[in-house]
Coordinates of C-alpha atoms in Angstrom, one line a residue:
M1 CA 80.6 98.9 80.2
E2 CA 83.3 101.4 81.2
F3 CA 81.2 104.2 80.1
K4 CA 78.1 102.9 81.9
E5 CA 80.1 102.4 85.1
A6 CA 81.5 106.0 84.9
V7 CA 78.0 107.4 84.4
R8 CA 76.7 105.3 87.3
E9 CA 79.5 106.4 89.6
Y10 CA 79.0 110.1 88.7
C11 CA 75.2 110.0 89.2
I12 CA 75.5 108.2 92.6
Q13 CA 78.0 110.8 93.8
E14 CA 75.7 113.6 92.5
G15 CA 72.6 112.0 94.0
R16 CA 70.6 111.9 90.8
R17 CA 68.6 109.1 89.1
I18 CA 69.1 108.4 85.4
W19 CA 68.2 105.8 82.9
F20 CA 69.8 104.7 79.6
K21 CA 67.4 105.7 76.9
K22 CA 69.6 104.2 74.2
N23 CA 71.9 101.3 74.8
D24 CA 73.3 99.3 71.9
N25 CA 76.7 98.5 70.2
V26 CA 77.1 101.9 68.5
R27 CA 75.5 104.5 70.8
M28 CA 74.4 105.1 74.4
R29 CA 72.2 107.9 75.7
A30 CA 71.6 108.5 79.4
V31 CA 69.0 111.0 80.6
C32 CA 67.6 112.1 84.0
K33 CA 64.5 110.3 85.2
D34 CA 62.9 113.6 85.9
E35 CA 61.2 114.6 82.6
N36 CA 61.6 118.3 83.4
C37 CA 65.4 118.0 83.9
G38 CA 67.7 118.6 80.9
W39 CA 70.6 116.5 82.1
L40 CA 72.0 114.4 79.2
V41 CA 75.0 112.4 78.2
Y42 CA 75.4 110.8 74.7
A43 CA 78.3 108.7 73.5
T44 CA 79.0 106.8 70.3
N45 CA 81.4 104.1 69.2
N46 CA 84.1 105.3 66.9
T47 CA 84.6 102.2 64.7
E48 CA 87.7 103.6 63.0
N49 CA 89.8 104.0 66.1
N50 CA 87.8 101.5 68.2
F51 CA 86.9 103.7 71.2
W52 CA 83.9 105.4 72.7
Q53 CA 83.6 109.1 72.6
I54 CA 81.2 111.5 74.4
K55 CA 79.5 113.7 71.8
T56 CA 77.0 115.5 74.0
F57 CA 77.1 116.3 77.7
N58 CA 74.6 118.7 79.3
D59 CA 75.6 118.7 83.0
D60 CA 72.8 120.9 84.3
H61 CA 70.4 119.2 86.8
S62 CA 67.3 121.1 87.6
C63 CA 65.9 118.3 89.7
A64 CA 66.4 117.9 93.5
R65 CA 69.1 115.7 95.0
E66 CA 67.9 112.3 96.3
T67 CA 69.4 110.1 99.1
K68 CA 68.0 106.9 97.6
N69 CA 69.3 105.7 94.3
R70 CA 68.7 102.4 92.5
L71 CA 71.9 102.8 90.7
A72 CA 73.7 101.8 93.9
N73 CA 72.8 98.1 93.5
T74 CA 74.3 95.1 95.3
K75 CA 77.2 94.7 92.8
W76 CA 78.2 98.4 93.2
L77 CA 78.0 98.3 97.0
A78 CA 80.1 95.1 97.2
G79 CA 82.8 96.6 95.0
K80 CA 83.1 99.6 97.3
L81 CA 83.3 97.4 100.4
V82 CA 86.0 95.0 99.4
K83 CA 89.0 97.3 100.4
K84 CA 87.2 98.4 103.6
L85 CA 86.4 94.8 104.7
R86 CA 90.1 93.8 104.1
K87 CA 91.1 96.7 106.4
Y88 CA 88.4 96.0 109.0
P89 CA 87.5 92.3 109.0
N90 CA 84.8 92.7 111.7
L91 CA 82.9 95.4 109.7
R92 CA 79.3 95.5 110.9
H93 CA 76.1 96.3 109.1
Y94 CA 75.6 99.8 110.7
E95 CA 79.2 100.7 110.1
A96 CA 78.8 100.0 106.4
A97 CA 75.6 102.0 106.3
Q98 CA 77.3 104.9 108.0
Y99 CA 80.2 104.7 105.5
F100 CA 77.9 105.1 102.5
K101 CA 76.0 107.8 104.3
T102 CA 79.1 109.8 104.9
K103 CA 80.8 109.3 101.6
C104 CA 77.9 109.4 99.1
D105 CA 74.9 110.6 101.2
L106 CA 73.1 107.4 100.5
E107 CA 70.3 105.9 102.5
L108 CA 70.4 102.2 101.7
S109 CA 67.8 99.5 102.5
K110 CA 68.8 96.9 105.0
C111 CA 68.2 94.0 102.5
S112 CA 70.5 95.4 99.8
L113 CA 73.3 96.2 102.2
T114 CA 73.0 92.7 103.7
R115 CA 73.3 91.1 100.3
A116 CA 76.3 93.3 99.5
L117 CA 78.0 92.3 102.8
V118 CA 77.4 88.6 102.0
D119 CA 78.9 89.0 98.5
V120 CA 82.0 90.9 99.7
R121 CA 82.7 88.5 102.5
A122 CA 82.7 85.7 100.0
V123 CA 85.2 87.6 97.9
V124 CA 87.5 88.5 100.8
Y125 CA 87.4 85.4 102.8
G126 CA 87.2 83.1 99.8
D127 CA 90.6 84.5 98.8
A128 CA 92.0 83.9 102.3
A129 CA 90.8 80.2 102.2
A130 CA 92.4 79.7 98.8
Q131 CA 95.7 81.0 100.1
Y132 CA 96.0 78.1 102.5
G133 CA 96.7 76.0 99.4
M134 CA 99.8 78.1 98.8
V135 CA 101.3 77.6 102.3
R136 CA 103.8 75.0 101.1
D137 CA 105.0 77.3 98.2
Y138 CA 105.4 80.0 100.8
G139 CA 107.6 77.8 102.9
L140 CA 109.7 76.8 99.9
T141 CA 110.1 80.5 99.1
L142 CA 111.3 81.2 102.6
L143 CA 113.9 78.4 102.4
R144 CA 115.1 79.6 99.0
S145 CA 115.5 83.2 100.1
N146 CA 116.8 82.4 103.6
P147 CA 119.0 79.3 103.4
G148 CA 119.5 77.5 106.6
S149 CA 116.0 78.4 107.9
T150 CA 113.5 75.9 109.3
V151 CA 109.9 75.8 108.0
T152 CA 107.6 73.0 109.2
V153 CA 104.1 72.6 108.0
G154 CA 101.6 70.3 109.8
V155 CA 98.6 69.0 108.0
I156 CA 95.6 66.8 108.7
P157 CA 95.4 63.9 106.2
Q158 CA 92.1 63.0 104.7
P159 CA 90.5 59.5 104.6
N160 CA 90.6 59.6 100.8
P161 CA 94.2 59.7 99.6
D162 CA 93.2 61.6 96.5
D163 CA 91.9 64.6 98.6
E164 CA 94.2 67.4 99.5
P165 CA 95.2 67.5 103.2
I166 CA 94.0 70.3 105.5
F167 CA 96.4 72.8 106.9
E168 CA 96.8 72.5 110.7
K169 CA 99.9 74.4 111.9
M170 CA 103.1 75.9 110.8
Y171 CA 106.5 76.7 112.4
I172 CA 108.9 79.3 111.0
Y173 CA 112.5 79.9 112.2
L174 CA 114.6 82.1 109.9
D175 CA 118.3 81.5 109.9
A176 CA 119.2 85.2 110.1
C177 CA 117.1 85.5 113.3
K178 CA 118.8 82.5 114.8
K179 CA 122.3 83.8 114.1
G180 CA 121.4 87.3 115.3
F181 CA 120.0 86.0 118.6
L182 CA 122.9 83.8 119.4
A183 CA 125.5 86.5 118.4
G184 CA 124.1 89.7 119.7
C185 CA 121.1 89.3 122.0
R186 CA 120.8 88.5 125.7
P187 CA 120.4 84.8 126.6
L188 CA 116.8 85.4 127.7
I189 CA 113.8 84.1 125.7
G190 CA 110.2 85.1 126.3
L191 CA 107.3 82.9 125.4
D192 CA 103.9 84.1 124.7
R193 CA 100.8 83.6 122.5
A194 CA 98.3 85.9 120.7
I195 CA 94.9 85.3 119.1
L196 CA 94.6 85.7 115.4
K197 CA 91.5 87.8 114.8
T198 CA 90.5 86.4 111.4
Q199 CA 87.6 84.4 110.1
H200 CA 89.6 81.2 110.3
G201 CA 90.9 82.0 113.8
G202 CA 93.9 80.3 115.3
Q203 CA 96.7 81.4 117.6
I204 CA 100.3 82.4 117.2
L205 CA 103.0 81.1 119.5
S206 CA 106.1 83.2 119.7
A207 CA 109.6 83.1 121.1
I208 CA 111.2 86.5 121.4
G209 CA 114.4 88.0 122.7
Q210 CA 115.7 91.4 123.7
D211 CA 118.6 93.1 121.9
A212 CA 121.2 95.5 123.2
N213 CA 118.8 98.5 122.6
N214 CA 116.1 96.8 124.7
H215 CA 114.1 96.2 121.5
I216 CA 112.0 93.1 120.9
Y217 CA 113.8 90.5 118.7
V218 CA 111.6 87.8 117.1
I219 CA 113.3 84.4 117.2
A220 CA 110.7 82.0 116.0
Y221 CA 106.9 81.7 115.8
A222 CA 104.2 79.2 115.0
I223 CA 100.6 79.3 113.8
V224 CA 98.4 76.7 115.6
P225 CA 94.7 76.2 115.7
I226 CA 94.5 76.4 119.5
E227 CA 96.8 76.8 122.5
N228 CA 97.1 73.6 124.3
T229 CA 99.7 71.2 125.8
E230 CA 100.3 69.4 122.5
N231 CA 100.9 72.5 120.4
W232 CA 103.2 74.1 123.0
R233 CA 105.2 70.8 123.2
W234 CA 105.5 70.7 119.4
F235 CA 106.7 74.3 119.2
L236 CA 109.1 74.0 122.1
E237 CA 110.7 70.8 120.8
L238 CA 111.4 72.4 117.5
L239 CA 112.8 75.5 119.2
H240 CA 115.0 73.4 121.4
Q241 CA 116.4 71.6 118.4
E242 CA 117.3 74.9 116.7
L243 CA 118.9 76.5 119.8
G244 CA 121.1 73.6 120.6
D245 CA 122.5 72.9 124.1
Y246 CA 120.9 75.3 126.6
K247 CA 123.8 74.8 129.0
Q248 CA 126.4 75.8 126.4
N249 CA 124.4 78.8 125.3
K250 CA 123.3 79.6 128.9
L251 CA 119.8 80.3 127.9
C252 CA 117.0 81.3 130.3
F253 CA 113.3 81.4 129.6
I254 CA 110.6 83.7 131.0
L255 CA 106.8 84.0 130.5
D256 CA 104.6 87.0 130.1
M257 CA 107.6 89.4 130.8
Q258 CA 107.6 88.7 134.5
K259 CA 110.8 89.3 136.4
V260 CA 110.3 86.3 138.8
H261 CA 107.9 83.4 138.1
Y262 CA 107.0 81.0 140.9
I263 CA 105.0 77.8 140.9
S264 CA 104.4 75.4 143.8
M265 CA 102.6 72.2 143.2
S266 CA 102.7 68.8 144.7
N267 CA 105.0 66.4 142.8
C268 CA 106.1 69.3 140.6
I269 CA 109.0 71.6 140.3
I270 CA 109.4 74.9 142.0
C271 CA 111.2 77.2 139.5
I272 CA 112.7 80.6 140.1
I273 CA 114.0 82.6 137.1
C274 CA 116.5 85.2 138.1
I275 CA 116.9 88.1 135.7
G276 CA 120.1 89.4 137.4
C277 CA 122.2 86.4 136.5
S278 CA 120.0 84.9 133.8
D279 CA 120.0 81.5 135.5
V280 CA 117.3 79.0 136.4
I281 CA 117.1 77.6 139.9
C282 CA 115.0 74.5 140.1
I283 CA 114.0 72.7 143.3
G284 CA 111.9 69.6 142.7
C285 CA 111.0 66.3 144.2
S286 CA 113.7 63.6 144.3
H287 CA 112.0 61.3 141.9
I288 CA 112.1 64.0 139.1
S289 CA 115.2 63.4 137.2
M290 CA 115.6 64.4 133.5
S291 CA 118.6 65.4 131.5
N292 CA 118.9 67.5 128.4
C293 CA 115.1 68.0 128.3
I294 CA 112.7 70.9 128.2
V295 CA 109.8 70.6 130.6
C296 CA 106.6 72.7 130.5
I297 CA 104.2 72.8 133.4
I298 CA 100.9 73.6 131.9
C299 CA 97.6 74.2 133.6
I300 CA 95.1 71.7 132.4
G301 CA 92.1 73.8 133.4
C302 CA 93.0 76.9 131.4
S303 CA 95.6 75.4 129.0
D304 CA 98.0 78.2 130.0
I305 CA 101.7 77.8 130.8
C306 CA 102.5 78.2 134.5
C307 CA 106.3 77.8 134.2
F308 CA 109.0 76.9 131.8
V309 CA 111.8 74.8 133.3
V310 CA 115.1 73.7 131.9
V311 CA 116.1 70.5 133.8

């Protein structure tokens, strides 16, 4: 099989069509499909040393190069596209065709390339789906290598107790990041989210700081299926438990890297975040009275955070 694959690869790169005239357990002979062409490769099995050896190789093609080759079957195409699809998850049909045209000067049929893309997506995305079953092991590894960290995994239980639960969300707060932020970073935390551009989708919620060199310092992050009020509350409650008393640490929160963030709504709080003194000034209605709590005002229409208030 190794010999056949080597011959296949070589002939596809050269743009020649060949066929195996002899193919058994002791010998293999490949010749060019053009009867007037003298190209030939012959290999035999050395039973004494248990390896295959090329006995004859006439690398002289007198036939013309071709852009269509049946040696480039679906299996061969899928093997070549695995690494490329891992690098470019949104690889399109015409991009794959252009890739083989540039690399091997191959003109592929639409059907064969479509079947190859289906097979390679099953290989790549099938592995990604199986990795969700190792999320708990990944969390235990983080806790073992980073003692004092917090790793929380949320799952969706199934009606049948014997079925494995489905992964829903995950929160990660490394102990080294926590100590580094409290010891050497400014008491200013930025909150933001980003879309995960994978087949399974989801969004990442992050809390970041800024160190003395004005570089971004990651504090904690969470993987959630969608950005909504419930997931933001879940993330912020866990973050609040880790940071401790906001008054003692004099923490200030900001959104989308804005210097001043205002909001004015009826029966809601007007919040001004001052960068100069890293303080939060809250002006609200008299009936709003909460102590030692984190309050998020989130727009129901767009599920976006309008303001983050420490009351």
